[in-house]
PDB file of C-alpha atoms and ligand atoms in Angstrom:
ATOM      1  CA  MET A 395     -85.179-115.285  62.153  1.00 81.00           C
ATOM      2  CA  TYR A 396     -88.957-115.133  62.037  1.00 82.00           C
ATOM      3  CA  ARG A 397     -90.981-116.547  64.932  1.00 83.00           C
ATOM      4  CA  LYS A 398     -93.224-118.278  62.420  1.00 81.00           C
ATOM      5  CA  TYR A 399     -95.042-117.552  59.181  1.00 80.00           C
ATOM      6  CA  SER A 400     -98.613-116.308  59.336  1.00 82.00           C
ATOM      7  CA  SER A 401    -101.051-118.713  57.713  1.00 86.00           C
ATOM      8  CA  GLY A 402    -102.391-116.171  55.231  1.00 94.00           C
ATOM      9  CA  ILE A 403     -99.736-116.148  52.553  1.00 96.00           C
ATOM     10  CA  ILE A 404     -99.811-115.628  48.801  1.00 98.00           C
ATOM     11  CA  GLU A 405     -97.581-117.764  46.638  1.00 98.00           C
ATOM     12  CA  VAL A 406     -97.132-117.490  42.884  1.00 98.00           C
ATOM     13  CA  VAL A 407     -95.744-120.273  40.707  1.00 98.00           C
ATOM     14  CA  THR A 408     -94.875-118.978  37.269  1.00 98.00           C
ATOM     15  CA  GLY A 409     -92.738-119.546  34.167  1.00 98.00           C
ATOM     16  CA  PRO A 410     -93.299-120.493  30.511  1.00 98.00           C
ATOM     17  CA  MET A 411     -95.319-123.400  29.149  1.00 97.00           C
ATOM     18  CA  PHE A 412     -93.781-126.838  29.847  1.00 97.00           C
ATOM     19  CA  SER A 413     -91.772-125.509  32.836  1.00 98.00           C
ATOM     20  CA  GLY A 414     -93.552-127.734  35.370  1.00 98.00           C
ATOM     21  CA  LYS A 415     -95.877-125.155  36.941  1.00 98.00           C
ATOM     22  CA  THR A 416     -98.762-127.594  37.253  1.00 97.00           C
ATOM     23  CA  GLU A 417     -96.328-130.308  38.375  1.00 97.00           C
ATOM     24  CA  GLU A 418     -95.201-127.986  41.187  1.00 97.00           C
ATOM     25  CA  LEU A 419     -98.811-127.083  41.993  1.00 97.00           C
ATOM     26  CA  ILE A 420     -99.800-130.746  42.319  1.00 97.00           C
ATOM     27  CA  LYS A 421     -96.834-131.304  44.627  1.00 97.00           C
ATOM     28  CA  ARG A 422     -98.029-128.460  46.857  1.00 97.00           C
ATOM     29  CA  ILE A 423    -101.644-129.650  46.803  1.00 97.00           C
ATOM     30  CA  THR A 424    -100.424-133.081  47.937  1.00 97.00           C
ATOM     31  CA  VAL A 425     -98.614-131.504  50.898  1.00 97.00           C
ATOM     32  CA  LEU A 426    -101.739-129.460  51.749  1.00 96.00           C
ATOM     33  CA  SER A 427    -103.817-132.629  51.751  1.00 96.00           C
ATOM     34  CA  TYR A 428    -101.357-134.445  54.061  1.00 97.00           C
ATOM     35  CA  SER A 429    -101.617-131.415  56.353  1.00 95.00           C
ATOM     36  CA  GLU A 430    -105.417-131.814  56.234  1.00 97.00           C
ATOM     37  CA  ILE A 431    -105.880-128.234  55.062  1.00 97.00           C
ATOM     38  CA  PRO A 432    -109.241-128.000  53.241  1.00 97.00           C
ATOM     39  CA  THR A 433    -108.318-126.667  49.799  1.00 98.00           C
ATOM     40  CA  LEU A 434    -110.401-125.294  46.948  1.00 98.00           C
ATOM     41  CA  ILE A 435    -108.743-126.055  43.584  1.00 98.00           C
ATOM     42  CA  VAL A 436    -109.890-124.157  40.493  1.00 97.00           C
ATOM     43  CA  LYS A 437    -108.926-123.507  36.905  1.00 96.00           C
ATOM     44  CA  PRO A 438    -110.577-121.376  34.221  1.00 95.00           C
ATOM     45  CA  VAL A 439    -113.080-123.097  31.993  1.00 92.00           C
ATOM     46  CA  ILE A 440    -111.294-121.639  28.935  1.00 83.00           C
ATOM     47  CA  ASP A 441    -108.451-124.115  29.508  1.00 74.00           C
ATOM     48  CA  ASN A 442    -110.015-127.056  27.682  1.00 72.00           C
ATOM     49  CA  ARG A 443    -106.778-128.808  26.652  1.00 72.00           C
ATOM     50  CA  PHE A 444    -107.277-131.666  29.051  1.00 70.00           C
ATOM     51  CA  SER A 445    -110.264-132.877  31.077  1.00 75.00           C
ATOM     52  CA  HIS A 446    -112.526-130.104  32.415  1.00 77.00           C
ATOM     53  CA  ASN A 447    -112.513-131.234  36.013  1.00 91.00           C
ATOM     54  CA  GLU A 448    -108.862-131.786  36.658  1.00 93.00           C
ATOM     55  CA  ILE A 449    -105.624-129.895  36.549  1.00 94.00           C
ATOM     56  CA  PHE A 450    -103.198-131.896  34.509  1.00 93.00           C
ATOM     57  CA  SER A 451     -99.393-131.914  34.360  1.00 94.00           C
ATOM     58  CA  ARG A 452     -97.553-133.241  31.348  1.00 93.00           C
ATOM     59  CA  ASN A 453     -95.632-135.450  33.749  1.00 93.00           C
ATOM     60  CA  GLY A 454     -98.837-137.524  33.788  1.00 93.00           C
ATOM     61  CA  ARG A 455    -100.201-136.533  37.186  1.00 95.00           C
ATOM     62  CA  SER A 456    -103.569-134.878  37.656  1.00 95.00           C
ATOM     63  CA  ILE A 457    -105.822-133.735  40.488  1.00 96.00           C
ATOM     64  CA  LYS A 458    -109.574-133.059  40.574  1.00 96.00           C
ATOM     65  CA  CYS A 459    -110.607-129.411  40.450  1.00 97.00           C
ATOM     66  CA  TYR A 460    -113.505-127.088  39.626  1.00 96.00           C
ATOM     67  CA  SER A 461    -113.569-125.382  36.235  1.00 95.00           C
ATOM     68  CA  VAL A 462    -114.919-121.861  36.648  1.00 96.00           C
ATOM     69  CA  ASP A 463    -115.751-118.942  34.355  1.00 95.00           C
ATOM     70  CA  THR A 464    -115.124-115.924  36.542  1.00 97.00           C
ATOM     71  CA  VAL A 465    -113.621-114.709  39.812  1.00 98.00           C
ATOM     72  CA  ASP A 466    -117.198-114.441  41.146  1.00 98.00           C
ATOM     73  CA  ASP A 467    -117.555-118.196  40.581  1.00 97.00           C
ATOM     74  CA  ILE A 468    -114.431-118.766  42.703  1.00 98.00           C
ATOM     75  CA  LYS A 469    -115.867-116.526  45.445  1.00 98.00           C
ATOM     76  CA  GLU A 470    -119.154-118.440  45.360  1.00 98.00           C
ATOM     77  CA  LEU A 471    -117.419-121.828  45.647  1.00 98.00           C
ATOM     78  CA  PHE A 472    -115.151-120.550  48.409  1.00 97.00           C
ATOM     79  CA  ARG A 473    -118.194-119.480  50.473  1.00 96.00           C
ATOM     80  CA  GLN A 474    -119.710-122.954  50.289  1.00 96.00           C
ATOM     81  CA  GLN A 475    -117.196-124.698  52.568  1.00 95.00           C
ATOM     82  CA  ASN A 476    -114.788-123.868  55.321  1.00 96.00           C
ATOM     83  CA  TYR A 477    -111.745-123.786  53.023  1.00 98.00           C
ATOM     84  CA  LYS A 478    -108.365-122.797  54.424  1.00 97.00           C
ATOM     85  CA  ALA A 479    -106.508-122.679  51.101  1.00 98.00           C
ATOM     86  CA  LEU A 480    -107.191-121.670  47.513  1.00 98.00           C
ATOM     87  CA  VAL A 481    -105.186-123.049  44.576  1.00 98.00           C
ATOM     88  CA  ILE A 482    -105.611-121.576  41.086  1.00 98.00           C
ATOM     89  CA  ASP A 483    -104.057-122.990  37.915  1.00 97.00           C
ATOM     90  CA  GLU A 484    -103.796-120.928  34.697  1.00 96.00           C
ATOM     91  CA  ALA A 485    -104.530-117.755  36.679  1.00 97.00           C
ATOM     92  CA  GLN A 486    -103.528-115.548  33.711  1.00 97.00           C
ATOM     93  CA  PHE A 487    -106.994-116.156  32.249  1.00 95.00           C
ATOM     94  CA  PHE A 488    -108.867-114.476  35.122  1.00 97.00           C
ATOM     95  CA  ASP A 489    -109.617-110.758  35.317  1.00 96.00           C
ATOM     96  CA  GLU A 490    -107.893-108.404  37.707  1.00 95.00           C
ATOM     97  CA  SER A 491    -110.592-108.632  40.375  1.00 97.00           C
ATOM     98  CA  LEU A 492    -108.679-111.775  41.400  1.00 98.00           C
ATOM     99  CA  ILE A 493    -105.991-109.566  42.954  1.00 97.00           C
ATOM    100  CA  ASP A 494    -108.293-107.947  45.535  1.00 97.00           C
ATOM    101  CA  PHE A 495    -109.931-111.290  46.303  1.00 98.00           C
ATOM    102  CA  VAL A 496    -106.605-113.022  46.907  1.00 98.00           C
ATOM    103  CA  GLU A 497    -105.438-110.169  49.130  1.00 97.00           C
ATOM    104  CA  GLU A 498    -108.688-110.309  51.103  1.00 97.00           C
ATOM    105  CA  LEU A 499    -108.272-114.067  51.653  1.00 98.00           C
ATOM    106  CA  ALA A 500    -104.658-113.724  52.787  1.00 97.00           C
ATOM    107  CA  VAL A 501    -105.679-111.092  55.352  1.00 97.00           C
ATOM    108  CA  LYS A 502    -108.201-113.608  56.693  1.00 97.00           C
ATOM    109  CA  GLY A 503    -105.446-116.223  57.141  1.00 97.00           C
ATOM    110  CA  ILE A 504    -106.144-118.207  53.969  1.00 98.00           C
ATOM    111  CA  ARG A 505    -103.224-119.646  52.018  1.00 97.00           C
ATOM    112  CA  VAL A 506    -103.353-118.840  48.306  1.00 98.00           C
ATOM    113  CA  ILE A 507    -101.250-120.496  45.600  1.00 98.00           C
ATOM    114  CA  ALA A 508    -101.695-118.997  42.133  1.00 98.00           C
ATOM    115  CA  CYS A 509    -100.055-120.526  39.124  1.00 98.00           C
ATOM    116  CA  GLY A 510     -99.853-119.057  35.631  1.00 98.00           C
ATOM    117  CA  LEU A 511     -97.848-117.836  32.675  1.00 98.00           C
ATOM    118  CA  ASP A 512     -95.832-114.688  33.305  1.00 98.00           C
ATOM    119  CA  GLN A 513     -95.534-113.817  29.584  1.00 97.00           C
ATOM    120  CA  ASP A 514     -97.621-114.327  26.460  1.00 96.00           C
ATOM    121  CA  PHE A 515     -96.264-115.705  23.171  1.00 95.00           C
ATOM    122  CA  ARG A 516     -94.769-112.277  22.315  1.00 96.00           C
ATOM    123  CA  ARG A 517     -92.963-112.138  25.702  1.00 97.00           C
ATOM    124  CA  LYS A 518     -95.378-109.464  26.917  1.00 97.00           C
ATOM    125  CA  PRO A 519     -96.229-109.838  30.624  1.00 97.00           C
ATOM    126  CA  PHE A 520     -99.669-111.052  31.629  1.00 97.00           C
ATOM    127  CA  LYS A 521    -100.635-108.103  33.825  1.00 97.00           C
ATOM    128  CA  ILE A 522    -102.589-110.176  36.302  1.00 97.00           C
ATOM    129  CA  ILE A 523     -99.617-112.463  37.000  1.00 98.00           C
ATOM    130  CA  ALA A 524     -97.231-109.491  37.228  1.00 98.00           C
ATOM    131  CA  ASN A 525     -99.543-107.925  39.833  1.00 98.00           C
ATOM    132  CA  LEU A 526     -99.949-111.160  41.745  1.00 98.00           C
ATOM    133  CA  MET A 527     -96.155-111.567  41.798  1.00 98.00           C
ATOM    134  CA  ALA A 528     -95.880-108.069  43.272  1.00 98.00           C
ATOM    135  CA  ILE A 529     -98.236-108.757  46.183  1.00 97.00           C
ATOM    136  CA  ALA A 530     -97.021-112.334  46.751  1.00 98.00           C
ATOM    137  CA  ASP A 531     -95.044-113.448  49.803  1.00 97.00           C
ATOM    138  CA  GLN A 532     -93.252-116.019  47.705  1.00 97.00           C
ATOM    139  CA  VAL A 533     -92.636-116.346  43.966  1.00 98.00           C
ATOM    140  CA  THR A 534     -91.277-119.455  42.267  1.00 98.00           C
ATOM    141  CA  LYS A 535     -90.216-118.847  38.684  1.00 98.00           C
ATOM    142  CA  LEU A 536     -89.588-122.082  36.833  1.00 98.00           C
ATOM    143  CA  LYS A 537     -87.791-122.769  33.566  1.00 98.00           C
ATOM    144  CA  ALA A 538     -88.337-125.248  30.754  1.00 98.00           C
ATOM    145  CA  VAL A 539     -85.811-126.587  28.244  1.00 98.00           C
ATOM    146  CA  CYS A 540     -85.502-124.594  24.994  1.00 98.00           C
ATOM    147  CA  LEU A 541     -86.520-126.903  22.162  1.00 97.00           C
ATOM    148  CA  SER A 542     -84.108-125.162  19.772  1.00 97.00           C
ATOM    149  CA  CYS A 543     -80.827-124.974  21.715  1.00 98.00           C
ATOM    150  CA  LYS A 544     -81.548-127.070  24.859  1.00 98.00           C
ATOM    151  CA  ASN A 545     -80.588-124.229  27.225  1.00 98.00           C
ATOM    152  CA  ALA A 546     -82.921-122.984  29.964  1.00 98.00           C
ATOM    153  CA  ALA A 547     -86.119-121.502  28.538  1.00 98.00           C
ATOM    154  CA  SER A 548     -88.195-118.666  30.008  1.00 98.00           C
ATOM    155  CA  CYS A 549     -90.437-118.020  26.996  1.00 98.00           C
ATOM    156  CA  SER A 550     -93.353-119.699  25.236  1.00 97.00           C
ATOM    157  CA  PHE A 551     -93.019-119.635  21.440  1.00 96.00           C
ATOM    158  CA  ARG A 552     -96.150-119.927  19.290  1.00 94.00           C
ATOM    159  CA  THR A 553     -95.389-122.042  16.249  1.00 92.00           C
ATOM    160  CA  SER A 554     -98.741-121.215  14.570  1.00 85.00           C
ATOM    161  CA  LEU A 555     -98.999-117.784  12.934  1.00 81.00           C
ATOM    162  CA  SER A 556    -102.162-116.641  14.778  1.00 79.00           C
ATOM    163  CA  GLN A 557    -101.832-113.226  16.436  1.00 78.00           C
ATOM    164  CA  GLU A 558    -104.626-113.626  19.037  1.00 81.00           C
ATOM    165  CA  THR A 559    -103.273-112.886  22.528  1.00 77.00           C
ATOM    166  CA  ILE A 560    -105.037-115.951  23.873  1.00 79.00           C
ATOM    167  CA  GLU A 561    -105.028-119.127  21.841  1.00 83.00           C
ATOM    168  CA  ILE A 562    -105.415-122.370  23.703  1.00 82.00           C
ATOM    169  CA  GLY A 563    -103.019-125.070  22.573  1.00 82.00           C
ATOM    170  CA  ASP A 564    -100.281-127.437  23.581  1.00 85.00           C
ATOM    171  CA  THR A 565     -97.309-128.920  21.705  1.00 83.00           C
ATOM    172  CA  ASN A 566     -99.380-128.492  18.518  1.00 84.00           C
ATOM    173  CA  LYS A 567     -99.053-124.688  18.806  1.00 90.00           C
ATOM    174  CA  TYR A 568     -96.357-123.869  21.338  1.00 93.00           C
ATOM    175  CA  GLU A 569     -92.835-124.749  22.349  1.00 96.00           C
ATOM    176  CA  ALA A 570     -90.534-123.601  25.130  1.00 98.00           C
ATOM    177  CA  ARG A 571     -87.655-121.379  23.987  1.00 98.00           C
ATOM    178  CA  CYS A 572     -84.901-119.277  25.511  1.00 98.00           C
ATOM    179  CA  ARG A 573     -85.075-115.530  24.805  1.00 98.00           C
ATOM    180  CA  LEU A 574     -82.641-115.659  21.898  1.00 98.00           C
ATOM    181  CA  CYS A 575     -84.270-118.597  20.092  1.00 98.00           C
ATOM    182  CA  HIS A 576     -87.666-116.982  20.778  1.00 98.00           C
ATOM    183  CA  GLN A 577     -86.561-113.721  19.160  1.00 97.00           C
ATOM    184  CA  ASN A 578     -85.024-115.600  16.209  1.00 97.00           C
ATOM    185  CA  GLY A 579     -88.334-117.401  15.775  1.00 95.00           C
ATOM    186  CA  LEU A 580     -90.335-114.140  15.812  1.00 95.00           C
ATOM    187  CA  ASN A 581     -87.963-112.595  13.216  1.00 94.00           C
ATOM    188  CA  HIS A 582     -88.250-115.651  11.025  1.00 93.00           C
ATOM    189  CA  GLN A 583     -92.078-115.560  11.155  1.00 90.00           C
ATOM    190  CA  LYS A 584     -92.059-111.812  10.346  1.00 87.00           C
ATOM    191  CA  ASN A 585     -89.811-112.336   7.307  1.00 88.00           C
ATOM    192  CA  LYS A 586     -92.001-115.203   6.138  1.00 82.00           C
ATOM    193  CA  LYS A 587     -95.093-112.940   6.261  1.00 74.00           C
ATOM    194  CA  ILE A 588     -93.373-110.086   4.359  1.00 66.00           C
ATOM    195  CA  SER A 589     -92.031-112.274   1.525  1.00 62.00           C
TER     196      SER A 589
HETATM  197  P1  ADP B1516     -96.638-126.367  32.856  1.00 86.60           P
HETATM  198  O1  ADP B1516     -97.819-126.460  33.775  1.00 86.60           O
HETATM  199  O2  ADP B1516     -95.617-125.361  33.293  1.00 86.60           O
HETATM  200  O3  ADP B1516     -97.027-126.148  31.423  1.00 86.60           O
HETATM  201  P2  ADP B1516     -96.428-129.238  33.237  1.00 86.60           P
HETATM  202  O4  ADP B1516     -96.442-129.516  34.714  1.00 86.60           O
HETATM  203  O5  ADP B1516     -97.702-129.528  32.492  1.00 86.60           O
HETATM  204  O6  ADP B1516     -95.880-127.778  32.937  1.00 86.60           O
HETATM  205  O7  ADP B1516     -95.322-130.138  32.532  1.00 86.60           O
HETATM  206  C1  ADP B1516     -94.035-130.320  33.032  1.00 86.60           C
HETATM  207  C2  ADP B1516     -93.464-131.561  32.365  1.00 86.60           C
HETATM  208  O8  ADP B1516     -93.425-131.362  30.942  1.00 86.60           O
HETATM  209  C3  ADP B1516     -92.020-131.859  32.692  1.00 86.60           C
HETATM  210  O9  ADP B1516     -91.932-132.637  33.875  1.00 86.60           O
HETATM  211  C4  ADP B1516     -91.554-132.665  31.492  1.00 86.60           C
HETATM  212  O10 ADP B1516     -91.868-134.028  31.681  1.00 86.60           O
HETATM  213  C5  ADP B1516     -92.450-132.189  30.356  1.00 86.60           C
HETATM  214  N1  ADP B1516     -91.832-131.357  29.310  1.00 86.60           N
HETATM  215  C6  ADP B1516     -92.249-131.341  28.022  1.00 86.60           C
HETATM  216  N2  ADP B1516     -91.545-130.451  27.290  1.00 86.60           N
HETATM  217  C7  ADP B1516     -90.657-129.871  28.125  1.00 86.60           C
HETATM  218  C8  ADP B1516     -89.643-128.853  27.965  1.00 86.60           C
HETATM  219  N3  ADP B1516     -89.406-128.269  26.792  1.00 86.60           N
HETATM  220  N4  ADP B1516     -88.943-128.497  29.055  1.00 86.60           N
HETATM  221  C9  ADP B1516     -89.161-129.095  30.251  1.00 86.60           C
HETATM  222  N5  ADP B1516     -90.088-130.055  30.457  1.00 86.60           N
HETATM  223  C10 ADP B1516     -90.838-130.458  29.423  1.00 86.60           C
HETATM  224 MG1   MG B1517     -99.884-126.174  33.490  1.00 86.60          MG
HETATM  225 ZN1   ZN B1518     -82.600-121.515  22.844  1.00 86.60          ZN
END
């Protein structure tokens, strides 16, 4: 077995909406705080579903964080204190410069935990999360419960008919679905538009 893990590791927590990604993130942040590891916690400002200065899980728990616009904002905040870990929620909303930054931090011995959606509402991968998963040391892919058939769900279904790739919403616009119920839903919406 390994002698020990190096401290600079990249972890990705991913899965569809409602799968408990933020729940898992909060659990990890709690462990980091017990370990007294100074941690910078950020989320993109675009995620305005809940309060701006906290990451929020639908299980009711939340933790204070910084809301930032860009990867440069994360870099700037990271420089301000002697952080040993970086935690990012909703990482799919950042641009791909995040990948080099995360890699750079890991080389310096910083622990990075990035959390985000692996697929959009059409089941197309978010490239940034796919790339982060590729360079990660550990990937946790969570599942939700499909609202249609109650089986395990890996997809986020958009119930509104908007075609924008990014549309912020919660249970008002999205539900967790398995692949089959997701595809059935897409077909149904397509037929509705044609008729
Ligand atoms: P994520 O960050 O992945 O969107 P959250 O941490 O905000 O997930 O929410 C996870 C919580 O959401 C679960 O603990 C559960 O209480 C609740 N929940 C609501 N809908 C579902 C669903 N369809 N499947 C699983 N959990 C759900
Ligand atoms: Mg979340
Ligand atoms: Zn289903």
